[in-house]
Amino acid sequence: MNKIHRAVLASVVALATAAPAVHAADLTIGFTLDADTLDPANHRKRETETIIRNMYDGILTRDSEMNVVPEIAESFTQVSPSVYDFKIRSGIKFHDGSDLTAEDVKFTLDRLTVEGAMGNDQTSPRKSLLGPLESVEIVDGDTVRINLSEPWPILPAMLPFQEVVSKAFVEEVGTEGLATQVNGTGPFKLVEWRKGDSIIMERFDDYYGGATDIEPVGPACVDRVIFKIIPETASRVAALLSGDVDIINELPTFSIEQVKNNPNTDVMTVNGTRSFFIAMNMEGEHFDDPKVRQAVAHAIDKDLIIDRILGGNAASIDGILSPDAFGSSELPSYDYDPEKSKALLAEAGYPDGIEVTMDVEGAFKDTAEAIASLLTNAGIKTSVAVGEGAQLSNKWRTKGEPKSGDMYFSSWGNGSLDPFDIFTPTHRTNDRGNSAGYANPELDALLDAAAVELDTEKRAEMYREAELIVNRDLPYVYLWVPQDIYGVSKRLSGWKPSADSRINLHDACVD
Amino acid sequence: MGFGKFLERVLHLVPVLLGVSVIVFIMMALTPGDPVQIMIGDQAITPEQESALRRDLGLDRPMLERFFVFVGNAVQGDFGESFYHRRPVSEVIAERLPATIELSLVALIFALVTSIPLGVLAAIRKNSIFDRIATVISLLGVSLPGFWFGILLLMLFAVHLNILPVAGRIGYASEIAPITHFLLIDTLLRGRPDAFLDALSHIVLPAITLGLPMTAILMRVTRSSMLEVLQQDYVTFAEAKGLSRRRVLFRHALKNALIPTVSVAAIETGSLLGGNMIVETVFGWPGLGRLVVESIFLRNYPLVQAAVLLYAVTYVLLNFFADILYTVLNPKVKL
């Protein structure tokens, strides 16, 4: 036994001393998921885009305040309600040294939107992200014109999700080659993709500098960037604490203290874009009555839960929109008042309260149980039923088919921060995210009109009105927008988390 | 064993695999959750765009048709395209397989080199303090959940002692061109002892976590079969002949005592595959287990179906191998 112990210790010490020294300007990110592909047009996952976006630039991008600014484009103008012109910057080089032209931009957009353009009869799974884009043309040498089949004011908000590829390169390597090879215009070039393990990139010295509106402009600060894939939360935190990585995403609230107390690490937060809410089945026997829905709203002490369970890292909401979203505004609040809940229940004909079940995904069980105990205190005896994400979504998002269940603790993301992407799917009659079974023709008409309204001020006003309607009708209890929480090493500087959950490493430096 | 027997066993594989594919297909199809909805995520899209995506993935066709297409293609070695990677499933799996095999082999070696000496020692010193401790350890070994034990190891060796890395197969500085895709072998073939040590330091903790339950089981098996053998007449006879204790133990007793250990080890190797899913997730190990876990959550049907078939084939072959091994070690038994 002793011998074995000694042997193990000796080999462990040998290994430790043999570990290679880390280069000073390497930045490692402990990241939850590997990319599915490196082809910007052939995936449908946020994590994949986060990785790819450091090697590819887009026509437009967002600054840290989430404003849309030109990136590869120099400027853009709206020629008519359904026509946009993008003037392409000159002097932008791909990683292979070739120049980017308007042809490449047109090719990129065609590849994303034309049926079968991916080759092998395949259409890009990202086509729907460009909505009614009908055709793309080059009007004079360096201007790309996008024609829409109908007005779609959120085009600029959606373009940062797409990255520009090199026409010549794609024609050379094909869609198959683009899955593993990168020839972008972004601040980093691909060195190696060790699938499932890590993606290694190095600085592109001929980088044009990125968006002129986002300081600093120029090549990236660090020499190398490594996305190391660590799906398990505890392991990701361990990697940060041990100094193996410099940034981790999805830091759980219960690890915040641990990361803050470590002398070499810190916590960074940014307002997220995901709204949490509780859907109440309006087709069900209790929640067809607005009084019962109001009783639920008055029974939940949101501030308490944000404070105790979410560690203060969330912003309370009274409508579906995040406070940072376009068109959001101050709305009336349903104050925490359990007595009022009981009174409302009695008025609705339930003097002895009601018994309900709340469906929730495993990851949010704690929060749901806290809410359930608050509801129970107010006469709404709630039991929590844990289910798996896809299964619950199937049960609740029935697109008009009859649904079972009482309440569903759920959420909807809004990466574009435009209401169109969150308001319409969750509130329009029978739309794909309408888990409450809410049906209000007046709201439907308003949402449809707002989606194509081009006057920004008027559009914002329409969404404000829509928010007031749902705040009054209360198909959901609107809860909060949690912050995205990152753990970072103290040797990191120049980097800030971004609300759209991109990890943009262009400006990041390490000591 | 004759060739006829061998062929018979191979033919047994056919109904097993067919059964497995039916079960996997039905399980995946009946599990609520729609791959298209998961793929679209939180977006406002039109029903036309949604059905175009569904058509592109082949999910617009009826379940029965999809099943026959799957089986028809599978027998020709075509498992379809992964929804998410948009590449043939066989390619995606092949990329991840070496990491899983390497980890399983190291875990197996760890289990064998620890369990057999400990089991023998426990048998020789039956009811001693050492035996008791070994019993407790083996009990813990089977009952400690891998995800918890793995994280404990990480906290101790990576965070507090900071002597082993947290995740991955090898540091990025130890880049080597693949030959066999087994990093422990490739690093040596390329003459890179530093990279070998780097790879070794990455594999130690996951291999221990993965191998521990097997160690525990093999230790119990070795101990009890050793105890049984030590009471056999031929052992008493060998001792009566005046042979040294060492010679009696290793030449006479151990050789026979190991028969059950070896065949249990062969079967248990199959269960390493199941453990891989958890261990690979905890240690960020880029293997097949993690890929399958991710694919299940995304309802990536083609990949899950192919991977489960692969697991089934491996399991059946290992059992087959265990049977053969048993007949080789113990000529009294015939297949």
PDB file of C-alpha atoms in Angstrom, chain B residues 25-26 29-30 61-68:
ATOM      1  CA  PHE B  25     -35.799   4.002 -32.922  1.00  0.00           C
ATOM      2  CA  ILE B  26     -39.088   3.656 -31.077  1.00  0.00           C
ATOM      3  CA  ALA B  29     -39.544   8.580 -31.699  1.00  0.00           C
ATOM      4  CA  LEU B  30     -41.757   8.274 -28.626  1.00  0.00           C
ATOM      5  CA  ARG B  61     -42.062  11.596 -43.512  1.00  0.00           C
ATOM      6  CA  PRO B  62     -44.073   9.091 -41.440  1.00  0.00           C
ATOM      7  CA  MET B  63     -42.290   7.256 -38.657  1.00  0.00           C
ATOM      8  CA  LEU B  64     -42.576   3.813 -40.237  1.00  0.00           C
ATOM      9  CA  GLU B  65     -41.078   5.036 -43.481  1.00  0.00           C
ATOM     10  CA  ARG B  66     -38.255   6.700 -41.574  1.00  0.00           C
ATOM     11  CA  PHE B  67     -37.560   3.453 -39.737  1.00  0.00           C
ATOM     12  CA  PHE B  68     -37.293   1.375 -42.881  1.00  0.00           C
TER      13      PHE B  68
END
